[in-house]
Coordinates of C-alpha atoms (C1' of nucleotides) in Angstrom, one line a residue:
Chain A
X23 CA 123.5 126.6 34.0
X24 CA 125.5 124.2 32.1
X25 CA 122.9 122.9 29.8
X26 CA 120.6 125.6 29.9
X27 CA 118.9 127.1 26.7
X28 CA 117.4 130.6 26.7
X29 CA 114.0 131.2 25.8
X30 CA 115.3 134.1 23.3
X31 CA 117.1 131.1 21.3
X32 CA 113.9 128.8 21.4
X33 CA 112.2 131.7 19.5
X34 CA 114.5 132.2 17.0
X35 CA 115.1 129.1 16.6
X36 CA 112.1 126.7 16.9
X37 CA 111.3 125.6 13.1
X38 CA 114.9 124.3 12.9
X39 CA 114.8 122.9 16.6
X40 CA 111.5 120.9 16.6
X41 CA 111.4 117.4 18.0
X42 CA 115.1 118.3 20.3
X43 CA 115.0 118.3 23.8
X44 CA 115.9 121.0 26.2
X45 CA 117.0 122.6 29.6
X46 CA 115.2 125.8 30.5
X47 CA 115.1 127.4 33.6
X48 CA 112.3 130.4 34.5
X49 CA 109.7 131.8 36.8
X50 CA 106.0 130.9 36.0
X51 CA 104.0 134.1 35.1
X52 CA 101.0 132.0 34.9
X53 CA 99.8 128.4 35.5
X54 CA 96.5 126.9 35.3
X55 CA 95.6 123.3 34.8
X56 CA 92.8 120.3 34.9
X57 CA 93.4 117.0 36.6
X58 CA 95.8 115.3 34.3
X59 CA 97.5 118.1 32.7
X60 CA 98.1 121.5 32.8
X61 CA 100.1 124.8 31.2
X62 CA 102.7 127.4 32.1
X63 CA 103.8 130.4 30.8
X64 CA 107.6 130.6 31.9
X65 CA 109.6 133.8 31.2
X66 CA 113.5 133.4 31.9
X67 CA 113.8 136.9 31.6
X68 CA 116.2 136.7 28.7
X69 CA 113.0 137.3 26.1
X70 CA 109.7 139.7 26.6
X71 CA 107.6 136.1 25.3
X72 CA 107.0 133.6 27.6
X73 CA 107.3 129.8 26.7
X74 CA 104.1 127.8 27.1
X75 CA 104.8 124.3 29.0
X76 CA 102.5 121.7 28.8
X77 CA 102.8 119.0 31.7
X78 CA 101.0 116.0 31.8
X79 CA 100.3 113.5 34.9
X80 CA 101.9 110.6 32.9
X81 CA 104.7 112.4 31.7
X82 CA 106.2 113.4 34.7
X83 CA 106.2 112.0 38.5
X84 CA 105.5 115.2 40.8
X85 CA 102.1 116.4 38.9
X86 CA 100.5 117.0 41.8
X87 CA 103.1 119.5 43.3
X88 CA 103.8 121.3 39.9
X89 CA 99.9 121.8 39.4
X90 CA 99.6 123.5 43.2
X91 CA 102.3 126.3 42.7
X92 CA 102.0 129.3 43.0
X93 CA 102.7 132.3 40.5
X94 CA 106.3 133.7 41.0
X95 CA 108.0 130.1 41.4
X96 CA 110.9 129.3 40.0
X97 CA 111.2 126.0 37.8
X98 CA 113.9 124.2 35.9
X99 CA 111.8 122.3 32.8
X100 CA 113.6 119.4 30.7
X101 CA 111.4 118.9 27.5
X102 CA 110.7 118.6 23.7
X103 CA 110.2 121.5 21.8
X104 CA 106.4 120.7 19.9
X105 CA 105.5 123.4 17.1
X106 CA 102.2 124.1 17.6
X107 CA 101.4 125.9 14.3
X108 CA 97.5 126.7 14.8
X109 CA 97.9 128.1 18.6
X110 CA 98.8 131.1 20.0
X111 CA 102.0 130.7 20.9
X112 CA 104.6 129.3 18.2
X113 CA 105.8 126.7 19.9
X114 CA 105.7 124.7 23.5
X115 CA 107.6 122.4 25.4
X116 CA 106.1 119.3 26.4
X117 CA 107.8 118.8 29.8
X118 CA 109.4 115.2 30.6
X119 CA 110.7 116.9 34.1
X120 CA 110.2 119.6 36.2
X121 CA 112.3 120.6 39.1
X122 CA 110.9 123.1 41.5
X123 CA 114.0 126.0 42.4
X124 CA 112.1 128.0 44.5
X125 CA 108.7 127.8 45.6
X126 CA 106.5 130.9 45.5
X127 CA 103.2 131.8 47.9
X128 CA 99.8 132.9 47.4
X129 CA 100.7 135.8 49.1
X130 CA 103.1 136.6 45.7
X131 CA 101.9 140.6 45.3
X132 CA 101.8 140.0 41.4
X133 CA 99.0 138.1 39.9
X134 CA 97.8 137.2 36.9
X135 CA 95.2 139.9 36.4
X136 CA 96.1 143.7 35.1
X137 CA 97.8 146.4 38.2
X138 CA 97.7 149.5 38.0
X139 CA 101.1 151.4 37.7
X140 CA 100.6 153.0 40.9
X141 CA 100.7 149.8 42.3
X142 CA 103.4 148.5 41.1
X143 CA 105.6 151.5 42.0
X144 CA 105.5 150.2 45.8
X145 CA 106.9 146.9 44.8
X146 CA 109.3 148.3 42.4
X147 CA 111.8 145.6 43.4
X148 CA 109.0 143.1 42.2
X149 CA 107.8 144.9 38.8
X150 CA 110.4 144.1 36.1
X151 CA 108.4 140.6 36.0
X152 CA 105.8 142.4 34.4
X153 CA 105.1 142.4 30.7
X154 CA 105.2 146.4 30.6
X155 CA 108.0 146.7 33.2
X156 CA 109.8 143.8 31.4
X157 CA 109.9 145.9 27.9
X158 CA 110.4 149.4 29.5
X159 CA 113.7 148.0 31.2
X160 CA 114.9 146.6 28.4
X161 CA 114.0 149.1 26.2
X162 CA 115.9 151.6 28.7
X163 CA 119.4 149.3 28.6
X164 CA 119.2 149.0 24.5
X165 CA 118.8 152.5 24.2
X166 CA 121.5 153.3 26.4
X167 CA 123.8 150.8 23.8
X168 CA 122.5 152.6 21.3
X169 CA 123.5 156.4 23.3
X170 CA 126.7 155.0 23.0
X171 CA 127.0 153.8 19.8
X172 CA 125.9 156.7 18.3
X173 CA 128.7 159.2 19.6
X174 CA 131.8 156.0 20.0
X175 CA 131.2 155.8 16.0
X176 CA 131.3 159.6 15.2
X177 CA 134.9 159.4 17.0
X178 CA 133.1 161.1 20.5
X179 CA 135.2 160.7 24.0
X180 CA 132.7 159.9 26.7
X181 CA 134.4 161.5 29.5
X182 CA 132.9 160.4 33.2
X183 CA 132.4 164.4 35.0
X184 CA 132.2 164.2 38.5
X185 CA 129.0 163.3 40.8
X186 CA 130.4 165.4 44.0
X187 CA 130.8 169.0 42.7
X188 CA 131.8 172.0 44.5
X189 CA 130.4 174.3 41.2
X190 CA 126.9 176.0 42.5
X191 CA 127.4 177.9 39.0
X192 CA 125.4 176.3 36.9
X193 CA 121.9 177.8 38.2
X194 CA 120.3 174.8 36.7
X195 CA 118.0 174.1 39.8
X196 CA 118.5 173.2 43.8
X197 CA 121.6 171.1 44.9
X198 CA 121.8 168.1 46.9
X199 CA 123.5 169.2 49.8
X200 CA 127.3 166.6 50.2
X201 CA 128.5 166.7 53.8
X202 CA 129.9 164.4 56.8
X203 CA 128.9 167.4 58.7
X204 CA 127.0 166.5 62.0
X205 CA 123.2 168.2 61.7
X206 CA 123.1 168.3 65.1
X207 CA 125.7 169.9 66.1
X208 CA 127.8 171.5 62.7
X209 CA 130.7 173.6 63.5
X210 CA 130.0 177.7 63.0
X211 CA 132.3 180.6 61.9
X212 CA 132.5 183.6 63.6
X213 CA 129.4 185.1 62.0
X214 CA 127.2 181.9 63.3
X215 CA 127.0 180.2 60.1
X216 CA 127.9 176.7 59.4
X217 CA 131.7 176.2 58.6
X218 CA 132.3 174.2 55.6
X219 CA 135.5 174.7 55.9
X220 CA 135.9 172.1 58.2
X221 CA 133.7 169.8 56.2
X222 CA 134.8 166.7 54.6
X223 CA 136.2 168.7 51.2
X224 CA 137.0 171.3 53.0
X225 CA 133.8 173.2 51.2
X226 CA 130.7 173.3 50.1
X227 CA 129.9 170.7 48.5
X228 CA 126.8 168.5 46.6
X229 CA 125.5 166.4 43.5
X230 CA 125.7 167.7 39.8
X231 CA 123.1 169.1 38.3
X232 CA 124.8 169.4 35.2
X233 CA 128.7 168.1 33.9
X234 CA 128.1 170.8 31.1
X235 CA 131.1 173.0 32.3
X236 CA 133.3 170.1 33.2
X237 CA 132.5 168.7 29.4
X238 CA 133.4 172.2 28.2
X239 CA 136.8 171.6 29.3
X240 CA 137.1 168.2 27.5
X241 CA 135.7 169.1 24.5
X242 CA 138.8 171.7 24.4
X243 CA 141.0 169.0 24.3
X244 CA 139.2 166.3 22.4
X245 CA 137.0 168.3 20.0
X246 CA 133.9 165.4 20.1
X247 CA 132.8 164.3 23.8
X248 CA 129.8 163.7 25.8
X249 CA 128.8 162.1 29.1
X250 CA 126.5 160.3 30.3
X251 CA 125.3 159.7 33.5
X252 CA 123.4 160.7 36.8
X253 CA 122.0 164.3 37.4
X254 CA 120.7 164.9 40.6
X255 CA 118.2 168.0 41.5
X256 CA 116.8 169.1 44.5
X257 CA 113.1 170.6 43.6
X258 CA 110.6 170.1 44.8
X259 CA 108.7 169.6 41.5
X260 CA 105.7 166.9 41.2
X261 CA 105.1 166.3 37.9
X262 CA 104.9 162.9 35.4
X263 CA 108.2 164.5 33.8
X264 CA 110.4 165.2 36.9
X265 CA 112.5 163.1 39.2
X266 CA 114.7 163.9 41.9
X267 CA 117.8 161.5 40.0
X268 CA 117.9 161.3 36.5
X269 CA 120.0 160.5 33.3
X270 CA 121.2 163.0 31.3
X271 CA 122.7 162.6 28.2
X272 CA 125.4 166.1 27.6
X273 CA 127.2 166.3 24.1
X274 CA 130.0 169.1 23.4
X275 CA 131.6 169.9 20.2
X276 CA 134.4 172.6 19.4
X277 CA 134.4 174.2 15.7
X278 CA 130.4 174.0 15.6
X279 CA 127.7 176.3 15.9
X280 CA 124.1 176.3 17.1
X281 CA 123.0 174.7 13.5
X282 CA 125.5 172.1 14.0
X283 CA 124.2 171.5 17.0
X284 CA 120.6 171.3 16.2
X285 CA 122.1 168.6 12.9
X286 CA 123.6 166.6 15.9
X287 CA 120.8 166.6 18.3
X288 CA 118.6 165.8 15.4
X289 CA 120.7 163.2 14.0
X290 CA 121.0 161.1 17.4
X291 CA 117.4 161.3 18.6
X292 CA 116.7 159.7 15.1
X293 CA 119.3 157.2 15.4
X294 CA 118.2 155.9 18.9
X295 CA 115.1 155.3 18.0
X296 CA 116.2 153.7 14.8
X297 CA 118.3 151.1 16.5
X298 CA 115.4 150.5 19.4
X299 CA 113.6 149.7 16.9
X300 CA 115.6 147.1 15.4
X301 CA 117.0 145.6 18.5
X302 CA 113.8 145.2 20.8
X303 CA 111.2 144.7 18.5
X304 CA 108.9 142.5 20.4
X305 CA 109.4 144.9 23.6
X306 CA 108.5 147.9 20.8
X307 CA 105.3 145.9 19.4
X308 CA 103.8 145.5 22.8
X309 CA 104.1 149.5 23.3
X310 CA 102.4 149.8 20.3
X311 CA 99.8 147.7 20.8
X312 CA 99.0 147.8 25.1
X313 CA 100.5 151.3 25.8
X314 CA 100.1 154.1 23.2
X315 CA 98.7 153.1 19.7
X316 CA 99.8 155.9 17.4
X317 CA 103.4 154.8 18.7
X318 CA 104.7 153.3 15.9
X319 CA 102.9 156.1 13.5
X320 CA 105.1 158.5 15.6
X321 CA 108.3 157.6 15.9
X322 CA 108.0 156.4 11.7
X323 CA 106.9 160.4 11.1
X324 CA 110.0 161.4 13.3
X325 CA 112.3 159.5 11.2
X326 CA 111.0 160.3 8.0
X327 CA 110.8 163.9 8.4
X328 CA 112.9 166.8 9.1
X329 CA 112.7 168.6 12.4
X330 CA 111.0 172.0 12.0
X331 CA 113.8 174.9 13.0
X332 CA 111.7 178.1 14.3
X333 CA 112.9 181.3 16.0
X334 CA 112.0 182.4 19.8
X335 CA 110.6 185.8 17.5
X336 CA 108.6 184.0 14.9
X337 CA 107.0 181.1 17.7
X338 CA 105.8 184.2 19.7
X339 CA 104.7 186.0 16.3
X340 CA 102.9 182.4 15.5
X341 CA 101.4 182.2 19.1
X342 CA 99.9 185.2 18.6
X343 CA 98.4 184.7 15.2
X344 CA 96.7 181.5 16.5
X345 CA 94.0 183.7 18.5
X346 CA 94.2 180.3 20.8
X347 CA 93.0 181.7 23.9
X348 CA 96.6 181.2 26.6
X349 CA 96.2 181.4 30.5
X350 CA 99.6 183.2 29.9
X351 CA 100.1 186.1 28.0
X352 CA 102.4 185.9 24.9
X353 CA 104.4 188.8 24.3
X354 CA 108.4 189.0 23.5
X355 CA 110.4 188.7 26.2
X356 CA 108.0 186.0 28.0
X357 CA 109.3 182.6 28.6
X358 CA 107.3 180.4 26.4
X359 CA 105.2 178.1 29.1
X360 CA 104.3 174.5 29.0
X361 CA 100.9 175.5 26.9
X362 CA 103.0 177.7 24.4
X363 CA 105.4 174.4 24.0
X364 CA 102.6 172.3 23.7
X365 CA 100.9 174.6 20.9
X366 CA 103.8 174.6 18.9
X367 CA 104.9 171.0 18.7
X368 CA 101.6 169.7 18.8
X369 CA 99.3 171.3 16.8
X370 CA 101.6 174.0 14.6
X371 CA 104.2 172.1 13.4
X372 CA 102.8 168.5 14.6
X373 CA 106.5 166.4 14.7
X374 CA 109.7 167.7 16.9
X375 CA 110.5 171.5 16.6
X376 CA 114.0 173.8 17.2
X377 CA 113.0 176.5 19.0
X378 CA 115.9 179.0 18.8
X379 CA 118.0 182.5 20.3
X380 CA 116.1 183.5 23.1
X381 CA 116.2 186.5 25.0
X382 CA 119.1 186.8 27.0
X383 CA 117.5 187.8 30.1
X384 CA 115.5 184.0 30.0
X385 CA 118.5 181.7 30.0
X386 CA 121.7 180.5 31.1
X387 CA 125.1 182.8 32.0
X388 CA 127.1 180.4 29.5
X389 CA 124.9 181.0 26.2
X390 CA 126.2 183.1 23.1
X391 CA 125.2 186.5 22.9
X392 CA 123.8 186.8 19.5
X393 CA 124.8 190.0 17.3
X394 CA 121.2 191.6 17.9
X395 CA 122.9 191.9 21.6
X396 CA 119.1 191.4 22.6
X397 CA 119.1 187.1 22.5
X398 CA 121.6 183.9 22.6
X399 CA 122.2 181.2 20.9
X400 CA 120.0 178.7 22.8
X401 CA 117.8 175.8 21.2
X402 CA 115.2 173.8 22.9
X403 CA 113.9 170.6 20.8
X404 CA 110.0 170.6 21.9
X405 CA 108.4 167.1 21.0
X406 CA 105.1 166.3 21.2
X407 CA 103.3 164.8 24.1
X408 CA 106.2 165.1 26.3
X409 CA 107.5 168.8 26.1
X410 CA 111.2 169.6 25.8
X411 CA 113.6 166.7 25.3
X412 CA 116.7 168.6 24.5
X413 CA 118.3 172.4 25.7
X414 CA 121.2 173.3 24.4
X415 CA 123.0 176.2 23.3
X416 CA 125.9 177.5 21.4
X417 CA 128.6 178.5 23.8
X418 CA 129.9 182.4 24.7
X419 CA 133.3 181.6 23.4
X420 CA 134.4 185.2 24.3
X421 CA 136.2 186.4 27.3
X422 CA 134.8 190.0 27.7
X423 CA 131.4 189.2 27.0
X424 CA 131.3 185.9 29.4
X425 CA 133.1 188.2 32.1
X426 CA 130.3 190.8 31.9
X427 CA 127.6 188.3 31.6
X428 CA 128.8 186.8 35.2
X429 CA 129.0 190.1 36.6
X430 CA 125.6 191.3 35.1
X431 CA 123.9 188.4 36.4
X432 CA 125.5 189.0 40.4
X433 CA 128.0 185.7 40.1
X434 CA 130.9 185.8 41.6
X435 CA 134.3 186.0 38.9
X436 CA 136.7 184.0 40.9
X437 CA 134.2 181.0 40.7
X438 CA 134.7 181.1 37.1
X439 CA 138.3 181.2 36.9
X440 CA 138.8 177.4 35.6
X441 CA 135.9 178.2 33.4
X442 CA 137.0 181.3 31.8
X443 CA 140.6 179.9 31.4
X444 CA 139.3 177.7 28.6
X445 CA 138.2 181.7 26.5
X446 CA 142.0 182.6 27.2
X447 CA 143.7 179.3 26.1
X448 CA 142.8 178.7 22.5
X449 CA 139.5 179.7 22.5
X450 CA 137.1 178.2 20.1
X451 CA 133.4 178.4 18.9
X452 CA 131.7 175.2 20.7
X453 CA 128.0 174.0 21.8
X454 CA 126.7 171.5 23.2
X455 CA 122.7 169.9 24.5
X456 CA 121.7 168.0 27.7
X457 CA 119.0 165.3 26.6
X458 CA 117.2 163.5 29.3
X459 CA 117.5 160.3 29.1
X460 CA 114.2 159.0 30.6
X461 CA 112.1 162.2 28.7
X462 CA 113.7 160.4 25.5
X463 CA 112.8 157.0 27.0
X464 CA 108.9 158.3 28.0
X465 CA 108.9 159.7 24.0
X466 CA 110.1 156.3 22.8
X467 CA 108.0 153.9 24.6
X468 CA 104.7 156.1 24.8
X469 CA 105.0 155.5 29.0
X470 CA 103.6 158.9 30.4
X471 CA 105.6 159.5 34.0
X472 CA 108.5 159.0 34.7
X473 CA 108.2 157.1 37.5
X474 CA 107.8 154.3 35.6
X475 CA 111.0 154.6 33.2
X476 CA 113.2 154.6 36.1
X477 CA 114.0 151.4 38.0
X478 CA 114.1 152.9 41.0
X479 CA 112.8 156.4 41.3
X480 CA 113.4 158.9 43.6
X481 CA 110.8 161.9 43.8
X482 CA 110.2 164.3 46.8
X483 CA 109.2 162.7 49.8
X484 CA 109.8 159.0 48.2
X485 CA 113.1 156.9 48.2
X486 CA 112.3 153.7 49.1
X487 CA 114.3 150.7 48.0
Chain B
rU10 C1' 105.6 175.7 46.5
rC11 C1' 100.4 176.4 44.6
rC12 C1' 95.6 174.3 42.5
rU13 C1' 92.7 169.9 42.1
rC14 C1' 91.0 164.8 42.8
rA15 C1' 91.4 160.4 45.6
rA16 C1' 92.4 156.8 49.9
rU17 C1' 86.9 150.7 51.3
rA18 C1' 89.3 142.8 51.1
rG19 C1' 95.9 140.7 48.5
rC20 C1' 94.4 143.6 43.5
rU21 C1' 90.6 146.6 40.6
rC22 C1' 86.5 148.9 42.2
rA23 C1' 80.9 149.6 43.8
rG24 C1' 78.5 151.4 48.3
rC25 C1' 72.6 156.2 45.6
rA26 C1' 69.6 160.9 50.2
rG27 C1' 74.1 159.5 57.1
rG28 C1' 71.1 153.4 59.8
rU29 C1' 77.7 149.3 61.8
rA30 C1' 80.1 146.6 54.3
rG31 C1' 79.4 144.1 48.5
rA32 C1' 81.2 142.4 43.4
rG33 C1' 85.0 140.6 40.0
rC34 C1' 89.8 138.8 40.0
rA35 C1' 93.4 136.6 43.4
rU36 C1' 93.7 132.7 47.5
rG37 C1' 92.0 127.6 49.8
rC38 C1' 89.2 123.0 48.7
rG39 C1' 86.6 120.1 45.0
rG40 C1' 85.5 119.1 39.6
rC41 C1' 86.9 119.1 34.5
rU42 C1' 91.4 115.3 28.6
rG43 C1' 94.3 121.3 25.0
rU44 C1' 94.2 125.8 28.0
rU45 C1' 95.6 131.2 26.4
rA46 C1' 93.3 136.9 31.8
rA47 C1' 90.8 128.9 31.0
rC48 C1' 86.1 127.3 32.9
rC49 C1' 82.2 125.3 36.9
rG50 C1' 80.9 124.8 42.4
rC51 C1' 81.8 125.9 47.6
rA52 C1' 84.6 128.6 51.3
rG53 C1' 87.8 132.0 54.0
rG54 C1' 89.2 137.1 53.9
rG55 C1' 87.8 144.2 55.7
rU56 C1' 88.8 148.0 63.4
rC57 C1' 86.5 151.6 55.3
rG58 C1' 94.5 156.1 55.3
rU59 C1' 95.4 158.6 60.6
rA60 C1' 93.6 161.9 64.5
rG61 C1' 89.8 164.9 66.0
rG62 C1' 84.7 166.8 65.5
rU63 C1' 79.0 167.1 64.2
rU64 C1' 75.1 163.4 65.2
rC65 C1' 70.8 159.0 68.8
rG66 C1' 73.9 156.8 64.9
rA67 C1' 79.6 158.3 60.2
rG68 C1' 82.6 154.3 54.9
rU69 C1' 79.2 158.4 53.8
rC70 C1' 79.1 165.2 56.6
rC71 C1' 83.2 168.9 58.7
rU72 C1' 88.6 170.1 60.1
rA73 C1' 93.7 168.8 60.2
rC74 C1' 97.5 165.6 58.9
rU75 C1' 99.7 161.6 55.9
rU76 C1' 100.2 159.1 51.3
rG77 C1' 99.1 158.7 46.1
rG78 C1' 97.2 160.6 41.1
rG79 C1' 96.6 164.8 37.7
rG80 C1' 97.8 170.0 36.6
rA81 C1' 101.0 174.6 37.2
rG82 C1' 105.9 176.7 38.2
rC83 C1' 111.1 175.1 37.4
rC84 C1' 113.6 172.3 34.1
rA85 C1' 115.9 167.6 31.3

RNA sequence: UCCUCAAUAGCUCAGCAGGUAGAGCAUGCGGCUGUUAACCGCAGGGUCGUAGGUUCGAGUCCUACUUGGGGAGCCA
């Protein structure tokens, strides 16, 4: 590695570094050549371009073996760096040696022709050496940085809430079952049922859906946090916009209300994409060009405009005044469907839109009843061409009502206990959004399922790798 | 969980009205003095997802199952 330069430094540097002589060590995404000379694209994985090298049968001694291998090889190339001003590419490297690492086979799965993505999800170990695989991954880990720089500037505490969770209180969808239990043989109460007593925690136990209530409780003590991290659900849901493990990105702040919230969840989503944009360029280019071609278009209308902000009543008095023909009928009280979102970010408002206090009998325990007694305080940001990006909600700050909400809704008090104490110790007006992560990350890049935002995804009835 | 479409060579696909399989790319060999998904020639490569059924005969028709895509629900 000692002497090794990184492609990413060739390009930014090759006007100054013309004529110099260099180390670089890559895997060959392409080669082709004639009988005395020949070209190949290496990508060291440190930049979405390859670097062309040129090798030549007088230049170097092992022509012969370097024209026969295969794609997927690994090389280590000592050359001079050639601008090449009325090509393609930049700049190449005119090789004076090349050392073969690791030889590849013709039975390599990726070639140099186009796959489809279906394809490539059964050699999802093999993908990131893709061009599109190469920039969604990157894409995914800048954006991540930039997650993080967003809410460690603002003075935010990311706080790390638990993967193993004994709360089944969220009711935010089927938990992964935690246990050490034996399936075959588990041990039973009286009654016949499985004692989870005796299991490894000494309850029942499995993955979060949600750290919501856990962040609730930091956010009482720190004002600003958030987390981010994995979110695990159990349904059996097959769509381009579900997984079974995802990223979720959870925010909570104390002394803020559901129009603060909406100015944070704004302000972030523009912010990401802002700093994608100036920190993986080339990666964002490609999208725009091989992937979705209004991208650019998109994303520059998101950050020059300001989100629309739209009541649960008025959406359902505008779905109504479209005369659009709906397979579901559209009347208050009705969750809004996928065709309903679709309408309204899409073709009424045409950018991202709040849609805001819902009735309460179509959401969450923890959201604030709103004085009308008949809705809370819940926002969903509905983008177009992928649906809902962000839920959130102002939080029911008061004791009485949260108590009777539980017990309207069947949930047991005692569950609550932890969560309630927060209402009797200092308690404060506070909200907070999930955003998830790879919906953000399909919006961004223009990629349409999930599947192929997530290194390795997991999806009912598929965990391989 | 429901609806719908699909499964043929390593990959992408064709195979019309049932008569035992084709192309392009990839691969192998050969050719070519600047390629850009290089090009030209030759060659190898498939028990047509699995199991049944109808038929003289099934890649093709029927049933079930498996896997994958799309849509719905649920949500992020």
């Amino acid at each position: 590695m000692g002497n090794r330069t990184e492609v990413k430094q060739l390009f930014r540097n090759y006007k100054e570094w013309a004529g110099e002589e260099f180390q670089i060590m890559g895997w060959i995404r392409t080669i082709r050549s004639s009988s005395v000379f020949g070209f190949i694209e290496l990508n060291d994985g440190s930049f979405f371009q390859n670097v062309q090298i040129v090798f030549e049968e007088d230049k170097i001694d092992n022509f012969k073996d370097i024209a026969k291998l295969n794609v997927g090889s690994s090389v280590c190339v000592i050359g001079v760096l050639e601008v090449t001003p009325n090509a393609k590419q930049p700049f190449e490297i005119k090789a004076k040696e090349i050392e073969v690492e690791g030889e590849s086979s013709p039975l390599y799965p990726l070639q140099k022709k186009r796959h489809s993505f279906e394809y490539l999800r059964t050699i999802a170990h093999l993908r990131p050496r893709t061009n599109t695989f190469s920039a969604v991954f990157r894409v995914r880990s800048v954006m991540a940085h930039a997650i993080h720089t967003f809410f460690q500037e603002r003075g935010f505490v990311y706080v790390h809430t638990p993967i193993i969770t004994g709360n089944d209180c969220e009711g935010a969808g089927e938990m992964f079952r935690v246990t050490t239990l034996d399936p075959t043989d588990p041990p039973k109460d009286q009654q016949g049922n499985v004692d989870f007593s005796k299991d490894f925690f000494g309850t029942m136990t499995g993955l979060t859906v949600s750290g919501q209530l856990n962040a609730e409780a930091y956010c009482m003590a720190f004002g600003k946090v958030y987390t981010f991290g994995p979110t695990f659900r159990a349904e059996n849901s097959h769509t381009a916009r579900h997984a079974s493990e995802f990223w979720m990105v959870e925010p909570e702040i104390a002394f803020a209300d559901i129009n603060d919230d909406m100015a944070l969840g704004e302000d972030m989503l523009k912010f990401i994409i802002q700093y994608v944009l100036d920190h993986a360029p080339e990666e964002m280019e490609f999208f725009n060009n091989f992937i979705d071609k209004g991208l650019f278009e998109r994303l520059d209308n998101v950050l020059e405009s300001k989100f629309d902000r739209i009541t649960y009543t008025d959406a359902i008095n505008i779905l109504q005044a479209s005369k659009k023909e709906f397979e579901n009928p559209v009347f208050w009280g009705c969750d809004l469907q996928t065709e309903h979102e679709r309408f309204l970010a899409e073709e009424y408002c045409k950018k991202p839109v709040f849609v805001i206090n819902y009735p309460k009998e179509i959401k969450a325990f923890y959201m604030r009843l709103n004085d009308d007694g008949k809705t809370v305080a819940a926002m969903d940001l509905l983008v177009p061409g992928v649906g809902e990006i962000i839920g959130g909600s102002q939080r029911e700050e008061r004791l009485d009502i949260l108590e009777d909400t539980i017990l309207r809704l069947g949930m047991d008090l005692k569950e609550y206990e932890w969560y309630n104490d927060l209402r009797r110790y200092g308690s404060v007006k506070h909200c907070g959004f999930g955003l998830g992560f790879e919906r953000a990350l399909m919006y961004m890049t223009g990629m349409t399922n999930i599947r192929d935002v997530i290194p390795y995804p997991r999806t009912p009835k598929s965990a391989d790798f």
